[in-house]
Tab-separated table of C-alpha atoms in Angstrom:
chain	number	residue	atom	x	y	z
A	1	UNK	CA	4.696	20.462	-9.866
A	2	UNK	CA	1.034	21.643	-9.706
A	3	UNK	CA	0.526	23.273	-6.821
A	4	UNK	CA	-2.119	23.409	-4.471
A	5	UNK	CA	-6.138	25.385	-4.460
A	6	UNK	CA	-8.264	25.974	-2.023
A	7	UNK	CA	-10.594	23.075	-1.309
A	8	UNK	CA	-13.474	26.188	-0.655
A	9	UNK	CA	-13.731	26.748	-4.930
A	10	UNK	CA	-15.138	23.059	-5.355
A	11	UNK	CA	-18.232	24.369	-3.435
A	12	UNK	CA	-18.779	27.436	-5.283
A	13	UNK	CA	-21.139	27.754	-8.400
A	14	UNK	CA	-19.242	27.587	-11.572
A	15	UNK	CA	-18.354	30.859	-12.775
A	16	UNK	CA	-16.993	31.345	-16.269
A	17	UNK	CA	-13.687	33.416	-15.787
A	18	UNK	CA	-12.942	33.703	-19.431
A	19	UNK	CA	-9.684	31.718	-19.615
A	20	UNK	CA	-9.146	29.819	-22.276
A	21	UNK	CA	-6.250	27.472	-23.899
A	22	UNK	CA	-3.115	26.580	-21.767
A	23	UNK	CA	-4.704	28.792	-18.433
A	24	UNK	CA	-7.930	27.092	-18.268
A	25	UNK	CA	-5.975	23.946	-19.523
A	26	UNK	CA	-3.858	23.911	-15.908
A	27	UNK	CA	-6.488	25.296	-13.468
A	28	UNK	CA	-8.543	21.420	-15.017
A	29	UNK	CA	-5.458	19.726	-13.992
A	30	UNK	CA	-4.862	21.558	-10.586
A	31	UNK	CA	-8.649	21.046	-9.955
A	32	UNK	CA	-7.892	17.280	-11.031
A	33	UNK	CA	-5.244	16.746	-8.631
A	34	UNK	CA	-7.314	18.719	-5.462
A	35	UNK	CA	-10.516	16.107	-6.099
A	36	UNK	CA	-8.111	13.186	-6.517
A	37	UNK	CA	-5.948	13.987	-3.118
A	38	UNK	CA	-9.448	14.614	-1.048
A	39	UNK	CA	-11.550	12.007	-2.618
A	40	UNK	CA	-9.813	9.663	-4.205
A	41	UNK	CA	-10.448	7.957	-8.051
A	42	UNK	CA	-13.661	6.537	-7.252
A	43	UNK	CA	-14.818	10.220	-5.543
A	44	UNK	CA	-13.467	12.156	-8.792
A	45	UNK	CA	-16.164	13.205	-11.096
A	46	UNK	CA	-15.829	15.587	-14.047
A	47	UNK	CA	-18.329	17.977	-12.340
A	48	UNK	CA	-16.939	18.075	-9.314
A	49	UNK	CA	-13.306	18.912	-11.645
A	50	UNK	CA	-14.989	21.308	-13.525
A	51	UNK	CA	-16.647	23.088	-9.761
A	52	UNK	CA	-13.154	23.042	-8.976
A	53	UNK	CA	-11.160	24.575	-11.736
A	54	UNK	CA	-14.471	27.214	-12.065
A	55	UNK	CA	-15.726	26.588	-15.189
A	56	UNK	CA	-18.137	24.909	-16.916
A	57	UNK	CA	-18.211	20.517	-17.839
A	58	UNK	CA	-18.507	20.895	-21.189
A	59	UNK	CA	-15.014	22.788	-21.253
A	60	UNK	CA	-13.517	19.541	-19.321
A	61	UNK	CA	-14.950	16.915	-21.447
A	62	UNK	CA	-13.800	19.332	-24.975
A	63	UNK	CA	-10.761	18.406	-23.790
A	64	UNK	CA	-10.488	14.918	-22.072
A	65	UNK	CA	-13.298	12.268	-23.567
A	66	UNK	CA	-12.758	10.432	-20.133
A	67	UNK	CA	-12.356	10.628	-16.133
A	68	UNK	CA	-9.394	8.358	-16.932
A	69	UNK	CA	-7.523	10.431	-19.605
A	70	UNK	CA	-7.768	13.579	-17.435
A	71	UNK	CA	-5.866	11.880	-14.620
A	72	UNK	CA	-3.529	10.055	-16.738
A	73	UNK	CA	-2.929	14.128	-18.044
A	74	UNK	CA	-3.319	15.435	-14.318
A	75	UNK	CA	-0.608	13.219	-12.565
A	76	UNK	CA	1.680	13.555	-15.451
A	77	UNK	CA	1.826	16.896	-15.011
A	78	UNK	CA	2.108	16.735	-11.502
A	79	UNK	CA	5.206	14.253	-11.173
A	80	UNK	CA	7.481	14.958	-8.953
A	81	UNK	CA	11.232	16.299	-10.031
A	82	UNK	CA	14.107	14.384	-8.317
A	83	UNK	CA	16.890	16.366	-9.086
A	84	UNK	CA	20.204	15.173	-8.509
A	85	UNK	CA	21.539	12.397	-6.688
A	86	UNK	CA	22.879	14.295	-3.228
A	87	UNK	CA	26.676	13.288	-2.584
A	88	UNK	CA	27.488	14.066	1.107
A	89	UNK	CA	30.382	11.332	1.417
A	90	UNK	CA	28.333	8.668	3.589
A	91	UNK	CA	25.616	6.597	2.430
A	92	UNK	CA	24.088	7.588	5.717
A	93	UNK	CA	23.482	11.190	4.609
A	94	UNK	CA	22.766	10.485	1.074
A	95	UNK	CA	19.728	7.932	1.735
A	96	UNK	CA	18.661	10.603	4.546
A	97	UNK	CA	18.445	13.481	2.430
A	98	UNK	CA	17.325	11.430	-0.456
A	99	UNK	CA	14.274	9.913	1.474
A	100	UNK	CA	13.280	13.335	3.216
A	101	UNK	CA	12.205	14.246	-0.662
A	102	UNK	CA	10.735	11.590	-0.984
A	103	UNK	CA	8.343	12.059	1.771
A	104	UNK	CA	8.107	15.951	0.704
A	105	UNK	CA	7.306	14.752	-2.701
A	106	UNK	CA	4.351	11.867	-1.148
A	107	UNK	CA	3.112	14.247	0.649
A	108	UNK	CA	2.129	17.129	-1.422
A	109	UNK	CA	-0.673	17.524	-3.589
A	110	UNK	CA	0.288	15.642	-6.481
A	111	UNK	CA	1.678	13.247	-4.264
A	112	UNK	CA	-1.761	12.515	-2.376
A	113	UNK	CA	-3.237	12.295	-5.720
A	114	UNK	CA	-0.766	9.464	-7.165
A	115	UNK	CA	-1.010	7.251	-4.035
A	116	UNK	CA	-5.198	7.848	-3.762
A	117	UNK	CA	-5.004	6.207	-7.700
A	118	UNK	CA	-1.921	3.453	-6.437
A	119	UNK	CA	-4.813	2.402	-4.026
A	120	UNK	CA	-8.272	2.649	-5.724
A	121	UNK	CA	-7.610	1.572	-9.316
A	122	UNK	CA	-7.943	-2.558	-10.430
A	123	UNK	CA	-7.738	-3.759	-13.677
A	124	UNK	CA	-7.345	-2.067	-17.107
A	125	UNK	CA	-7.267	1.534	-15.082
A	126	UNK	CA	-4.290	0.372	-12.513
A	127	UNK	CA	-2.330	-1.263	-15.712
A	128	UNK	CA	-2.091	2.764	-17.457
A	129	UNK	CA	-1.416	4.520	-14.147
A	130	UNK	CA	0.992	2.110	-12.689
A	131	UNK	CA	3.222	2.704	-16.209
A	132	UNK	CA	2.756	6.201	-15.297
A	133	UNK	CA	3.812	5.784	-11.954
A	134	UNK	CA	6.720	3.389	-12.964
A	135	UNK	CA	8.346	5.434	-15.557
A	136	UNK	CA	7.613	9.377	-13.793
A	137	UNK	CA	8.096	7.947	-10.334
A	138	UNK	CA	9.418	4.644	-9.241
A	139	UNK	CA	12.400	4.242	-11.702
A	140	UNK	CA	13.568	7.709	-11.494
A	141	UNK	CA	14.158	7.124	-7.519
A	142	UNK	CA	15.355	4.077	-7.798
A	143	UNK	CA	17.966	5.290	-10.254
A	144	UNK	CA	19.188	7.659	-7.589
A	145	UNK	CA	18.864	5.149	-4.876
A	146	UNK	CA	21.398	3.404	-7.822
A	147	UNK	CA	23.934	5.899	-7.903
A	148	UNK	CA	24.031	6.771	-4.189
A	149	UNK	CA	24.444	2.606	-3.388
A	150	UNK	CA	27.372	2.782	-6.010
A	151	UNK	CA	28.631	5.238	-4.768
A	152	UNK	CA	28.991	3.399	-1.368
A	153	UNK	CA	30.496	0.762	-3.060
A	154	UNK	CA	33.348	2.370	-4.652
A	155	UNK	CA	34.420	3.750	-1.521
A	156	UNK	CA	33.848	0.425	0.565
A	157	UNK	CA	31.045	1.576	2.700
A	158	UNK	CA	28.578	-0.659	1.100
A	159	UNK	CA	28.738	-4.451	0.421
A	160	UNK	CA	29.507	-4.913	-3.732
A	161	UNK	CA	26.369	-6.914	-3.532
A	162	UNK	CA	23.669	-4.831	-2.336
A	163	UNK	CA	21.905	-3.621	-5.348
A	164	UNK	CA	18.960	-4.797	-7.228
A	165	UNK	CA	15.284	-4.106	-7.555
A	166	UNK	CA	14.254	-6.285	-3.959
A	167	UNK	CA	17.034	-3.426	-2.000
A	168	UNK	CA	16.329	-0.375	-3.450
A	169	UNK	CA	12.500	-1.111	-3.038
A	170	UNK	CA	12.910	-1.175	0.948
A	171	UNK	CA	12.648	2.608	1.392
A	172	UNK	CA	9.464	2.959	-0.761
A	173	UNK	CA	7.869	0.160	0.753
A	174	UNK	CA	8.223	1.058	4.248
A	175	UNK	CA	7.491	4.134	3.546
A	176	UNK	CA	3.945	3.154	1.769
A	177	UNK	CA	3.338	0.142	4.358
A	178	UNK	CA	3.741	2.330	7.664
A	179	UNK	CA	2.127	5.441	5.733
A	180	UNK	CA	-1.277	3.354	5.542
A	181	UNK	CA	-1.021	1.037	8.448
A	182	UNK	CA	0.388	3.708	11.298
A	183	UNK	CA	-0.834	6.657	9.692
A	184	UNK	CA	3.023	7.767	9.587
A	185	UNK	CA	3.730	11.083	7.857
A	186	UNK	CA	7.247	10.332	8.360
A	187	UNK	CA	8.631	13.227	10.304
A	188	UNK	CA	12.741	13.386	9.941
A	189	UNK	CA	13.273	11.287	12.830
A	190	UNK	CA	11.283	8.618	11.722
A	191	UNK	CA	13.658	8.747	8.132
A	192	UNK	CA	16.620	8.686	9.956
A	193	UNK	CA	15.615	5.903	12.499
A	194	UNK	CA	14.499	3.955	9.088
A	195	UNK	CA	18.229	4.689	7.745
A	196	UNK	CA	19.672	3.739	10.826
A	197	UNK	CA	17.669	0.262	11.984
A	198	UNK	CA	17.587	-0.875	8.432
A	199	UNK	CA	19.223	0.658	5.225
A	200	UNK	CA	22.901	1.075	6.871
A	201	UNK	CA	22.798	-2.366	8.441
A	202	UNK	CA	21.300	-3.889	5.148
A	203	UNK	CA	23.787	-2.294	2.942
A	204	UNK	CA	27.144	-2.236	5.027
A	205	UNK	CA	30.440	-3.231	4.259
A	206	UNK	CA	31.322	-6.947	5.840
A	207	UNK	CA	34.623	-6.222	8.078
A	208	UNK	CA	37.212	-9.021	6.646
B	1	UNK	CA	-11.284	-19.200	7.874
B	2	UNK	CA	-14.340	-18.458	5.657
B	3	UNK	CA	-13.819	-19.920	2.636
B	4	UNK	CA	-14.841	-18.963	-0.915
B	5	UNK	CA	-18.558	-18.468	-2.926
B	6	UNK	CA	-19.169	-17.982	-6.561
B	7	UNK	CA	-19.476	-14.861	-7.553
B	8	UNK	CA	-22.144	-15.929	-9.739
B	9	UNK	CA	-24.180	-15.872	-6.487
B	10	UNK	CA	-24.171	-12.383	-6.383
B	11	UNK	CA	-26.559	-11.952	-9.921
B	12	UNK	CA	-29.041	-14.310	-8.537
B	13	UNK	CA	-32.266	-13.040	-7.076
B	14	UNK	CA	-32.814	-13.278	-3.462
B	15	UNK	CA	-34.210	-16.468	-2.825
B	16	UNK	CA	-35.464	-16.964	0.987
B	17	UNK	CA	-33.549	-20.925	1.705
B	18	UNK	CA	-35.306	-20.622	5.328
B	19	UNK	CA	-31.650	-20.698	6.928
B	20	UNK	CA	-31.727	-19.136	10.424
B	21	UNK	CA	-28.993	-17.973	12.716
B	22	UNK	CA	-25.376	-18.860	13.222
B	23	UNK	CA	-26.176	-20.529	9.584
B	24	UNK	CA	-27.677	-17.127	7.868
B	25	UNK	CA	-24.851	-14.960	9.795
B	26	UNK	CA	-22.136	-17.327	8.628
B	27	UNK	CA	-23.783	-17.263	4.380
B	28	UNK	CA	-24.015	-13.288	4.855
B	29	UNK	CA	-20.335	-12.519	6.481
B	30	UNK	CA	-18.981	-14.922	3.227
B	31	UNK	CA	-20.898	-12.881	1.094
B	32	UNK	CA	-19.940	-9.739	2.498
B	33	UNK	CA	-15.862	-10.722	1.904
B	34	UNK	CA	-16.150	-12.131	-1.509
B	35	UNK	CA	-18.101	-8.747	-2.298
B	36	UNK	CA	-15.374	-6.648	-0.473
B	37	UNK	CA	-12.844	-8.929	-2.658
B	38	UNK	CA	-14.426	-8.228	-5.629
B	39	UNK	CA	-15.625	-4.775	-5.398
B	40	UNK	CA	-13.755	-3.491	-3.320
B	41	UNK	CA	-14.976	-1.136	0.649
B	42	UNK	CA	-16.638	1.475	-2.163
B	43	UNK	CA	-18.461	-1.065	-4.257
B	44	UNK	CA	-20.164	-3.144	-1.519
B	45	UNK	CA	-23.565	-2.871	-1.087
B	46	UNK	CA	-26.008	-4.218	1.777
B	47	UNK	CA	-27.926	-4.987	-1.437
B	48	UNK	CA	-25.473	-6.844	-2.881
B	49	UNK	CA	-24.371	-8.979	0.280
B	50	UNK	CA	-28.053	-9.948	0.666
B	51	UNK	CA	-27.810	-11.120	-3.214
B	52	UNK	CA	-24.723	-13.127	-2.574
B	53	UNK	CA	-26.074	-14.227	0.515
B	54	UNK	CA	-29.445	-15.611	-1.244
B	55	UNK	CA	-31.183	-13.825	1.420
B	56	UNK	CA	-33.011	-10.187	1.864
B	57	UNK	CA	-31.732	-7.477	2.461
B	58	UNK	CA	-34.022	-6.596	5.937
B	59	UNK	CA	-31.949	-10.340	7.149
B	60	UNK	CA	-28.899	-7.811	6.854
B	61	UNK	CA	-30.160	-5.022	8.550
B	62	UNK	CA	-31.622	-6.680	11.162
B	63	UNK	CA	-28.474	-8.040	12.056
B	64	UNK	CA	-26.222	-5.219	11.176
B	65	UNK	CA	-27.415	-1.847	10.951
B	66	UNK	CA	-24.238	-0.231	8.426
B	67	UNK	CA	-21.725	-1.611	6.079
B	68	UNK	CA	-19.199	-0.348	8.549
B	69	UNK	CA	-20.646	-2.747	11.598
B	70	UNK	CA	-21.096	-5.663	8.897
B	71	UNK	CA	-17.648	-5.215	7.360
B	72	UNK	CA	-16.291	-5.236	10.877
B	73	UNK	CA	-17.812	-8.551	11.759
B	74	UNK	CA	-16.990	-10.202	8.262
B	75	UNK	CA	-12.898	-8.627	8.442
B	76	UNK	CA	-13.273	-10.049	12.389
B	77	UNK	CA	-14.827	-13.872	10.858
B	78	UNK	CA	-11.952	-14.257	8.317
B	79	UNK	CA	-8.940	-13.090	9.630
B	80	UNK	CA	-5.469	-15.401	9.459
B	81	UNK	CA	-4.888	-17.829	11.928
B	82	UNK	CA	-1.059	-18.121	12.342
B	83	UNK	CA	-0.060	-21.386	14.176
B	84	UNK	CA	3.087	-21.318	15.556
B	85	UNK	CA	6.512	-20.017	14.684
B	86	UNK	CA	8.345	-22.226	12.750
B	87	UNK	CA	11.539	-23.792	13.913
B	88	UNK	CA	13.766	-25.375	11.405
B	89	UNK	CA	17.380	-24.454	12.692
B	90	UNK	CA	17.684	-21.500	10.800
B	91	UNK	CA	16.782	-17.807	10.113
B	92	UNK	CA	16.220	-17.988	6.651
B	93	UNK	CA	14.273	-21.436	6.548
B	94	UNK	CA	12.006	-20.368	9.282
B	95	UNK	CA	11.094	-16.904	7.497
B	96	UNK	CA	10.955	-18.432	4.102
B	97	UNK	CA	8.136	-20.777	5.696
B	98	UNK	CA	6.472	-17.625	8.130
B	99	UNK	CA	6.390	-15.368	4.740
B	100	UNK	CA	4.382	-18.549	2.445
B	101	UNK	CA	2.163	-18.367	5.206
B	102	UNK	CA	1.672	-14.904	4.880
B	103	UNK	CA	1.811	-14.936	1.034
B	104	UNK	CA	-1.461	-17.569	1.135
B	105	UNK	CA	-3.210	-15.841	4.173
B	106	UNK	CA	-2.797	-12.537	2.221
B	107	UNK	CA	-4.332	-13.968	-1.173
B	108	UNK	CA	-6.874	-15.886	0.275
B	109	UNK	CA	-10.341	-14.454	-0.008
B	110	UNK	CA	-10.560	-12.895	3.704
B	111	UNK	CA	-6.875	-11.525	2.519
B	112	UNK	CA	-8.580	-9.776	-0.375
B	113	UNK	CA	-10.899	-8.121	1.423
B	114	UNK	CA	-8.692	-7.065	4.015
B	115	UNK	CA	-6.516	-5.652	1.578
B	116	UNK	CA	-9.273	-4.150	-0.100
B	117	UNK	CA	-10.047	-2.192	2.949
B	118	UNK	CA	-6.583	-1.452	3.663
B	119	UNK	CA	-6.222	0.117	0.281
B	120	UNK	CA	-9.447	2.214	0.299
B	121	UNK	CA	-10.363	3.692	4.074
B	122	UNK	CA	-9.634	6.528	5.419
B	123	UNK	CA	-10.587	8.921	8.270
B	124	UNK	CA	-12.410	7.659	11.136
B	125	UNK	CA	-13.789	4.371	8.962
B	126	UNK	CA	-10.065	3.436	8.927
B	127	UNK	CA	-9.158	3.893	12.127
B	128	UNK	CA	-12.053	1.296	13.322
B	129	UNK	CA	-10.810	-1.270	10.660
B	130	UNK	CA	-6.729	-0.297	11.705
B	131	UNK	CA	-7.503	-1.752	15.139
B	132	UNK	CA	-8.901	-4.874	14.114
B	133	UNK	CA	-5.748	-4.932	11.447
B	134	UNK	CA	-3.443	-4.381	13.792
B	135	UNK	CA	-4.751	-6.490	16.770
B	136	UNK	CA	-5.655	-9.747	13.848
B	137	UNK	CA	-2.586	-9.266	11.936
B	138	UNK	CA	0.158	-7.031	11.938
B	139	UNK	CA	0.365	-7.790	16.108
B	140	UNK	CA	0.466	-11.715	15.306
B	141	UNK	CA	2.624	-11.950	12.414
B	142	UNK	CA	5.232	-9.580	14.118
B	143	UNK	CA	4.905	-11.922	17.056
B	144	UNK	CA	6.195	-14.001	14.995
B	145	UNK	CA	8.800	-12.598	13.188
B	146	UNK	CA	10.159	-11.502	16.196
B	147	UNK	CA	10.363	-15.143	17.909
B	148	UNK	CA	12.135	-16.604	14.814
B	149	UNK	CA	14.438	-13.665	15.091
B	150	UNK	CA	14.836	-14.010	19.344
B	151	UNK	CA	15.964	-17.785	18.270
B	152	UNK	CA	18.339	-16.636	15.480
B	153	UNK	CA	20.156	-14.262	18.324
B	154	UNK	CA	19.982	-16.992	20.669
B	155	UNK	CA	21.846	-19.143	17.864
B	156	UNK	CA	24.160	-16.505	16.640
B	157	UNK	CA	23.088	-16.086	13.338
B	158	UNK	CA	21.408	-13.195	14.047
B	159	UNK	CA	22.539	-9.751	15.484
B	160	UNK	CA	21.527	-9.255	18.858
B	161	UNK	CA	20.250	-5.435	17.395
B	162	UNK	CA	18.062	-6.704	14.835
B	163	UNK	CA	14.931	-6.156	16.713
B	164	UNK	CA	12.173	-3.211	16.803
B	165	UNK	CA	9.520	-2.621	14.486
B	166	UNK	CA	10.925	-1.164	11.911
B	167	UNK	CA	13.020	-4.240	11.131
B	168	UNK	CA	9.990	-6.683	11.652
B	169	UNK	CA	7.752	-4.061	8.980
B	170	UNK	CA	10.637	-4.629	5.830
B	171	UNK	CA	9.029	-8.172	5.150
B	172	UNK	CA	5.011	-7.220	4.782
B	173	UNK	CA	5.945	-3.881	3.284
B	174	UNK	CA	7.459	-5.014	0.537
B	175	UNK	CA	5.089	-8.031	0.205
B	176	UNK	CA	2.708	-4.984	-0.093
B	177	UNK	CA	4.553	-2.378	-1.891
B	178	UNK	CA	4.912	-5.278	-5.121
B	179	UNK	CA	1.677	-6.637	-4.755
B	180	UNK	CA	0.139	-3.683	-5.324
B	181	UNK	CA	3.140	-1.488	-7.747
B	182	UNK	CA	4.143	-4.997	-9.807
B	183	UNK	CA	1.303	-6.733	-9.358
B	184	UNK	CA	3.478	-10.183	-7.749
B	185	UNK	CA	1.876	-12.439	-6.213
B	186	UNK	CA	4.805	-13.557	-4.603
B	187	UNK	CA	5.603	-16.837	-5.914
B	188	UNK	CA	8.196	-19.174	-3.704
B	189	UNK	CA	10.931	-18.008	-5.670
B	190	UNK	CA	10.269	-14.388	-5.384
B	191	UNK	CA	9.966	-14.991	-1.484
B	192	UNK	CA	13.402	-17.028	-1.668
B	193	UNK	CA	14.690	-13.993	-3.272
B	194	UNK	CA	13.690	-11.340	-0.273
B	195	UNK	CA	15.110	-13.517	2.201
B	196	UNK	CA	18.088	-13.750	0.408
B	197	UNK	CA	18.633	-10.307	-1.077
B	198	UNK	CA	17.006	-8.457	1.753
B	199	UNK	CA	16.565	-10.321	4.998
B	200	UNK	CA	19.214	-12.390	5.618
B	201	UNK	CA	22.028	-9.344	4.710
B	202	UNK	CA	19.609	-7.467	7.502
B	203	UNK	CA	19.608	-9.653	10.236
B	204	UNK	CA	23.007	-11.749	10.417
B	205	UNK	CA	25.497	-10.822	12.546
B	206	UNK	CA	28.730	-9.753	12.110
B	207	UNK	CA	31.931	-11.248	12.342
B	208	UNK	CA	34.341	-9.750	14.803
C-alpha cells in the first residue's frame, strides 16, 4: 500500500527535487491518493497532484494524458492486500478478525481514496473504477468471506445454504451504509456487535 | 412528492412566466432536485436552478440565500411518504412489499437527489443534510421495519432477538451497497432474492 504525506506539501510552491523515473513515478501516485482522500474526484486536479508530489504539471501529464488514467494508476497501486483467510475454529472469530481489516484497510489512505471515487464518479468514469474496485477489492474479500463460510459448513457451524453473492455482501454493505449515514468508523465493538446481531444469527446451523 | 421536469428545461433561457409565490417556490425546489439528480450536490448551480426553473436567478436568492439553505428546502419538499406498515400475515410478504416501496421512493427523482447528496457531502454540509436524512427517512422506514418485525415476534415467525438497529440497517445497506457497486436497480426479483437469501434466514426463529 501507498502510504500516507503530509497534507502541508500540497500548499507549498513546487520545487523540483530532481527525481526522476520510478521515485517521482510513486511520490504522483502518493500525491494522487492524498488529493483524492481530502477532496474527493471532483476536487482532484493535476495541479493540485503535481503541488502535492512537488514537482512540476508537465511531469504529471508526461506520464498520465488524463485525471482519470492517473487514478485508475493511483488506486491500483494502492489496493489493499488481504492476506490469508484467518482460521481460528469459529466463524465468530474468523468474520471478526476478517472484518477488523477490512475497516483498517477502508480507512487508510488508499482506502479514503477508493470510497471518495465509489461515491463521486457516474457514468463512463464509475464503469472503469468500479472494475477496478471489483476485481482488486470486492472479489478478493468476498473470496475469503467464501472460505471462512465453508469452512463453517464443514464443521456444522454454518447452515449448508448460506453462501452466495446477497450473504457475503452484508458485511460490506453495513459497513459502507452506517460509514456514510452514522459517520461510523467502526471501532472493534461495533464489528463484533455487527458479528454478533447479524452474521452468526444469519449464518447458523438450524438445531434438528 | 415533487414530481419530475425535463431536463431540457435546464438549456432554456430564463424566461420571466410572471408566477409568484407558493407557485415560483414550488417550479424552483423541482428544479433544484432534478438538477441535484442530474448533476449531482457539486454540479448544482443557483444559475442553473433559476434556468430549470424558467425564472432569474435574483427569484432564487431572494428566497434562499445558499445552495445549502435551497437544497435543504428542496431534500425537505420531496422526501418519501411511507403509509403504513404492511400487514399481509407474514414476515417475508410484508418486507417484500415495505422494500418495493423503498426501491421506488429511492429511484424516484427526490430519491436521486437524496442519494446524490448522500453520496457527495461531507463535513459540516453533511451533517445538516444527515438530520433531515435521518429524521425523513432512515427514522420512518426503520419504524417500519421494526413494526412488521414486532408482528412477526408476536406471530412466532420471528425471533423475539431480532430487533436493534443493526438488524433493521441490513435491508437499505445492501439496497445501497448494489445500487451504487453493481449498479441494480433492484428489480422485484432481486428484492425476492434478499428476503429470501438474507432476511428471512435473519429473522426466523428457531425451533426448540
Amino acid at each position: 500500500m501507498v502510504s500516507s504525506r503530509p497534507a502541508a506539501g500540497a500548499r507549498s510552491r513546487p520545487v523540483s527535487l530532481r527525481r526522476r523515473g520510478p521515485v517521482l513515478e510513486r511520490a504522483i501516485l502518493e500525491a494522487a491518493l492524498e488529493q483524492l482522500s481530502r477532496v474527493g474526484w471532483n476536487g482532484l486536479t493535476m495541479e493540485g497532484v503535481a503541488a502535492g508530489a512537488q514537482t512540476g504539471k508537465a511531469a504529471v501529464y508526461r506520464r498520465w494524458p488524463s485525471k482519470e488514467d492517473l487514478v485508475a494508476d493511483a488506486l491500483q497501486a494502492g489496493l489493499p492486500t488481504f492476506g490469508e483467510a484467518p482460521d481460528h475454529g469459529s466463524v465468530r472469530e474468523d468474520l471478526y478478525q476478517l472484518c477488523r481489516r477490512m475497516r483498517d484497510a477502508m480507512y487508510s489512505l488508499p482506502g479514503a481514496a477508493l470510497r471518495a471515487v465509489v461515491h463521486e464518479c457516474d457514468g463512463p468514469t464509475a464503469e472503469r473504477f468500479h472494475g477496478l474496485i471489483f476485481s482488486g477489492v470486492i472479489e478478493p474479500s468476498n473470496r475469503l468471506f467464501g472460505e471462512v463460510v465453508c469452512r463453517g459448513i464443514q464443521r456444522g457451524d454454518v447452515r449448508p445454504d448460506a453462501t452466495g453473492e446477497l450473504v457475503f455482501d452484508v458485511i460490506p454493505a453495513l459497513m459502507m451504509y452506517r460509514s456514510k449515514m452514522c459517520a461510523s468508523e467502526w471501532p472493534d465493538e461495533d464489528i463484533a456487535e455487527m458479528i454478533d446481531r447479524v452474521m452468526v444469527p444469519l449464518l447458523r446451523a438450524r438445531p434438528v
